[in-house]
């Protein structure tokens, strides 16, 4: 799991994700300069770091590179949530607490997501009827 992006890395990646096309350091720089004073070399270093960390790929375009996101913002967010959840000593309690923090809009998004993925979830073994298949190592029910 990739670690969380730093503040400037996240700011740069947000543009790359939003634009959803190959971008140059110059394009990112000009956009960032509308909000803050920042040097070309700073943006170039951040984008090189993002490339080294595997967040963007780059290809040569003349004397510059064009950078493209390797994955989506949604995939990044999901990986962060999964990492946080997997580090809990009580994952069920962590989920309950997380759900309790959600806004009504977030809960509705969760319901929508569950409707999308529910058909792909296998039925838990304990809720399946026992077919007594000796291949699974359990003896058939005797009916007592």
PDB file of C-alpha atoms in Angstrom:
ATOM      1  CA  UNK A   1       0.000   0.000   0.000  1.00  0.00           C
ATOM      2  CA  UNK A   2       1.438   3.330  -0.976  1.00  0.00           C
ATOM      3  CA  UNK A   3       1.772   5.775   1.853  1.00  0.00           C
ATOM      4  CA  UNK A   4      -0.347   8.884   2.070  1.00  0.00           C
ATOM      5  CA  UNK A   5       0.660  11.714  -0.227  1.00  0.00           C
ATOM      6  CA  UNK A   6       2.184  14.826   1.290  1.00  0.00           C
ATOM      7  CA  UNK A   7       0.328  18.134   1.013  1.00  0.00           C
ATOM      8  CA  UNK A   8       2.097  19.401  -2.125  1.00  0.00           C
ATOM      9  CA  UNK A   9       2.098  15.925  -3.698  1.00  0.00           C
ATOM     10  CA  UNK A  10      -1.658  15.750  -3.148  1.00  0.00           C
ATOM     11  CA  UNK A  11      -2.131  19.229  -4.618  1.00  0.00           C
ATOM     12  CA  UNK A  12      -0.183  18.244  -7.741  1.00  0.00           C
ATOM     13  CA  UNK A  13      -1.898  14.851  -8.063  1.00  0.00           C
ATOM     14  CA  UNK A  14      -5.302  16.529  -7.731  1.00  0.00           C
ATOM     15  CA  UNK A  15      -4.570  18.468 -10.916  1.00  0.00           C
ATOM     16  CA  UNK A  16      -3.270  15.399 -12.722  1.00  0.00           C
ATOM     17  CA  UNK A  17      -6.397  13.445 -11.711  1.00  0.00           C
ATOM     18  CA  UNK A  18      -8.787  16.291 -12.563  1.00  0.00           C
ATOM     19  CA  UNK A  19      -7.265  16.995 -15.954  1.00  0.00           C
ATOM     20  CA  UNK A  20      -7.136  13.273 -16.793  1.00  0.00           C
ATOM     21  CA  UNK A  21      -4.547  13.743 -19.545  1.00  0.00           C
ATOM     22  CA  UNK A  22      -0.777  13.930 -19.847  1.00  0.00           C
ATOM     23  CA  UNK A  23       0.495  17.151 -18.241  1.00  0.00           C
ATOM     24  CA  UNK A  24       3.789  19.007 -18.122  1.00  0.00           C
ATOM     25  CA  UNK A  25       5.521  20.555 -15.148  1.00  0.00           C
ATOM     26  CA  UNK A  26       4.912  23.963 -16.749  1.00  0.00           C
ATOM     27  CA  UNK A  27       1.126  23.403 -16.899  1.00  0.00           C
ATOM     28  CA  UNK A  28       0.972  22.345 -13.265  1.00  0.00           C
ATOM     29  CA  UNK A  29       3.235  25.237 -12.255  1.00  0.00           C
ATOM     30  CA  UNK A  30       1.082  27.840 -14.020  1.00  0.00           C
ATOM     31  CA  UNK A  31      -2.060  26.468 -12.392  1.00  0.00           C
ATOM     32  CA  UNK A  32      -0.490  26.375  -8.917  1.00  0.00           C
ATOM     33  CA  UNK A  33       0.853  29.917  -9.308  1.00  0.00           C
ATOM     34  CA  UNK A  34      -2.739  31.169  -9.406  1.00  0.00           C
ATOM     35  CA  UNK A  35      -2.981  30.157  -5.726  1.00  0.00           C
ATOM     36  CA  UNK A  36       0.571  30.472  -4.379  1.00  0.00           C
ATOM     37  CA  UNK A  37       4.106  31.502  -5.143  1.00  0.00           C
ATOM     38  CA  UNK A  38       6.005  28.388  -6.155  1.00  0.00           C
ATOM     39  CA  UNK A  39       9.157  27.710  -8.158  1.00  0.00           C
ATOM     40  CA  UNK A  40       9.371  25.607 -11.309  1.00  0.00           C
ATOM     41  CA  UNK A  41      12.081  23.468  -9.695  1.00  0.00           C
ATOM     42  CA  UNK A  42       9.810  22.709  -6.733  1.00  0.00           C
ATOM     43  CA  UNK A  43       7.031  21.423  -8.999  1.00  0.00           C
ATOM     44  CA  UNK A  44       9.563  19.518 -11.105  1.00  0.00           C
ATOM     45  CA  UNK A  45      10.958  17.829  -7.966  1.00  0.00           C
ATOM     46  CA  UNK A  46       7.488  16.916  -6.703  1.00  0.00           C
ATOM     47  CA  UNK A  47       6.507  15.421 -10.046  1.00  0.00           C
ATOM     48  CA  UNK A  48       9.787  13.497 -10.227  1.00  0.00           C
ATOM     49  CA  UNK A  49       9.134  12.189  -6.696  1.00  0.00           C
ATOM     50  CA  UNK A  50       5.616  11.132  -7.722  1.00  0.00           C
ATOM     51  CA  UNK A  51       7.147   9.297 -10.673  1.00  0.00           C
ATOM     52  CA  UNK A  52       9.713   7.573  -8.447  1.00  0.00           C
ATOM     53  CA  UNK A  53       6.926   6.520  -6.045  1.00  0.00           C
ATOM     54  CA  UNK A  54       4.864   5.098  -8.896  1.00  0.00           C
ATOM     55  CA  UNK A  55       1.972   7.563  -8.805  1.00  0.00           C
ATOM     56  CA  UNK A  56       2.619   8.902 -12.315  1.00  0.00           C
ATOM     57  CA  UNK A  57       4.321   7.609 -15.432  1.00  0.00           C
ATOM     58  CA  UNK A  58       6.107   9.942 -17.766  1.00  0.00           C
ATOM     59  CA  UNK A  59       7.152  10.066 -21.364  1.00  0.00           C
ATOM     60  CA  UNK A  60       9.495  12.423 -23.147  1.00  0.00           C
ATOM     61  CA  UNK A  61       7.878  15.166 -25.204  1.00  0.00           C
ATOM     62  CA  UNK A  62      10.612  17.268 -26.793  1.00  0.00           C
ATOM     63  CA  UNK A  63      12.724  18.629 -23.954  1.00  0.00           C
ATOM     64  CA  UNK A  64      10.093  18.006 -21.299  1.00  0.00           C
ATOM     65  CA  UNK A  65       8.189  15.117 -19.764  1.00  0.00           C
ATOM     66  CA  UNK A  66       4.450  14.562 -19.895  1.00  0.00           C
ATOM     67  CA  UNK A  67       3.104  12.956 -16.729  1.00  0.00           C
ATOM     68  CA  UNK A  68       0.019  10.738 -16.511  1.00  0.00           C
ATOM     69  CA  UNK A  69      -1.638   9.325 -13.387  1.00  0.00           C
ATOM     70  CA  UNK A  70      -1.129   5.602 -12.879  1.00  0.00           C
ATOM     71  CA  UNK A  71      -4.366   5.178 -10.916  1.00  0.00           C
ATOM     72  CA  UNK A  72      -7.428   7.192  -9.981  1.00  0.00           C
ATOM     73  CA  UNK A  73      -8.188   9.381  -6.971  1.00  0.00           C
ATOM     74  CA  UNK A  74     -10.853   6.818  -6.021  1.00  0.00           C
ATOM     75  CA  UNK A  75      -8.293   3.991  -6.018  1.00  0.00           C
ATOM     76  CA  UNK A  76      -5.945   6.098  -3.880  1.00  0.00           C
ATOM     77  CA  UNK A  77      -8.725   6.873  -1.385  1.00  0.00           C
ATOM     78  CA  UNK A  78      -9.761   3.228  -1.256  1.00  0.00           C
ATOM     79  CA  UNK A  79      -6.172   2.141  -0.579  1.00  0.00           C
ATOM     80  CA  UNK A  80      -5.901   4.637   2.291  1.00  0.00           C
ATOM     81  CA  UNK A  81      -9.175   3.429   3.802  1.00  0.00           C
ATOM     82  CA  UNK A  82      -8.111  -0.199   3.451  1.00  0.00           C
ATOM     83  CA  UNK A  83      -4.752   0.496   5.086  1.00  0.00           C
ATOM     84  CA  UNK A  84      -6.361   2.285   8.032  1.00  0.00           C
ATOM     85  CA  UNK A  85      -8.944  -0.476   8.459  1.00  0.00           C
ATOM     86  CA  UNK A  86      -6.388  -3.282   8.255  1.00  0.00           C
ATOM     87  CA  UNK A  87      -4.316  -1.713  11.042  1.00  0.00           C
ATOM     88  CA  UNK A  88      -7.210  -1.769  13.504  1.00  0.00           C
ATOM     89  CA  UNK A  89      -7.158  -4.354  16.267  1.00  0.00           C
ATOM     90  CA  UNK A  90     -10.958  -4.506  15.940  1.00  0.00           C
ATOM     91  CA  UNK A  91     -11.960  -4.002  12.279  1.00  0.00           C
ATOM     92  CA  UNK A  92     -15.692  -4.356  12.958  1.00  0.00           C
ATOM     93  CA  UNK A  93     -15.592  -1.635  15.627  1.00  0.00           C
ATOM     94  CA  UNK A  94     -13.539   0.587  13.319  1.00  0.00           C
ATOM     95  CA  UNK A  95     -16.167   0.221  10.592  1.00  0.00           C
ATOM     96  CA  UNK A  96     -19.004   0.989  13.016  1.00  0.00           C
ATOM     97  CA  UNK A  97     -17.179   4.113  14.195  1.00  0.00           C
ATOM     98  CA  UNK A  98     -16.437   5.134  10.603  1.00  0.00           C
ATOM     99  CA  UNK A  99     -20.069   4.678   9.550  1.00  0.00           C
ATOM    100  CA  UNK A 100     -21.117   6.764  12.555  1.00  0.00           C
ATOM    101  CA  UNK A 101     -18.996   9.661  11.279  1.00  0.00           C
ATOM    102  CA  UNK A 102     -20.596   9.637   7.822  1.00  0.00           C
ATOM    103  CA  UNK A 103     -22.913  12.336   6.592  1.00  0.00           C
ATOM    104  CA  UNK A 104     -26.308  11.442   5.095  1.00  0.00           C
ATOM    105  CA  UNK A 105     -24.813  11.901   1.605  1.00  0.00           C
ATOM    106  CA  UNK A 106     -21.903   9.610   2.426  1.00  0.00           C
ATOM    107  CA  UNK A 107     -24.268   6.939   3.810  1.00  0.00           C
ATOM    108  CA  UNK A 108     -26.284   7.113   0.600  1.00  0.00           C
ATOM    109  CA  UNK A 109     -23.082   6.738  -1.435  1.00  0.00           C
ATOM    110  CA  UNK A 110     -22.230   3.705   0.704  1.00  0.00           C
ATOM    111  CA  UNK A 111     -25.657   2.179   0.026  1.00  0.00           C
ATOM    112  CA  UNK A 112     -25.165   2.762  -3.703  1.00  0.00           C
ATOM    113  CA  UNK A 113     -21.709   1.169  -3.580  1.00  0.00           C
ATOM    114  CA  UNK A 114     -23.026  -1.874  -1.713  1.00  0.00           C
ATOM    115  CA  UNK A 115     -25.748  -2.321  -4.338  1.00  0.00           C
ATOM    116  CA  UNK A 116     -23.064  -2.292  -7.036  1.00  0.00           C
ATOM    117  CA  UNK A 117     -20.695  -4.777  -5.387  1.00  0.00           C
ATOM    118  CA  UNK A 118     -23.191  -7.023  -3.534  1.00  0.00           C
ATOM    119  CA  UNK A 119     -23.768  -9.355  -6.524  1.00  0.00           C
ATOM    120  CA  UNK A 120     -20.022 -10.055  -6.675  1.00  0.00           C
ATOM    121  CA  UNK A 121     -19.675 -11.018  -2.996  1.00  0.00           C
ATOM    122  CA  UNK A 122     -19.648 -14.763  -2.402  1.00  0.00           C
ATOM    123  CA  UNK A 123     -22.162 -15.989   0.129  1.00  0.00           C
ATOM    124  CA  UNK A 124     -20.470 -16.590   3.512  1.00  0.00           C
ATOM    125  CA  UNK A 125     -19.847 -20.290   4.186  1.00  0.00           C
ATOM    126  CA  UNK A 126     -21.834 -20.296   7.420  1.00  0.00           C
ATOM    127  CA  UNK A 127     -25.009 -19.131   5.687  1.00  0.00           C
ATOM    128  CA  UNK A 128     -24.867 -21.710   2.879  1.00  0.00           C
ATOM    129  CA  UNK A 129     -26.975 -24.818   3.345  1.00  0.00           C
ATOM    130  CA  UNK A 130     -24.837 -27.844   4.217  1.00  0.00           C
ATOM    131  CA  UNK A 131     -24.785 -30.168   1.251  1.00  0.00           C
ATOM    132  CA  UNK A 132     -22.785 -32.819   3.100  1.00  0.00           C
ATOM    133  CA  UNK A 133     -20.074 -32.840   0.432  1.00  0.00           C
ATOM    134  CA  UNK A 134     -17.256 -35.013   1.802  1.00  0.00           C
ATOM    135  CA  UNK A 135     -14.781 -33.030  -0.326  1.00  0.00           C
ATOM    136  CA  UNK A 136     -15.079 -30.128   2.106  1.00  0.00           C
ATOM    137  CA  UNK A 137     -13.863 -32.311   4.977  1.00  0.00           C
ATOM    138  CA  UNK A 138     -17.103 -32.149   6.971  1.00  0.00           C
ATOM    139  CA  UNK A 139     -19.317 -35.184   7.401  1.00  0.00           C
ATOM    140  CA  UNK A 140     -22.877 -34.943   6.110  1.00  0.00           C
ATOM    141  CA  UNK A 141     -25.528 -33.934   8.641  1.00  0.00           C
ATOM    142  CA  UNK A 142     -27.139 -36.991  10.220  1.00  0.00           C
ATOM    143  CA  UNK A 143     -30.503 -35.313  10.673  1.00  0.00           C
ATOM    144  CA  UNK A 144     -30.684 -35.945  14.435  1.00  0.00           C
TER     145      UNK A 144
END
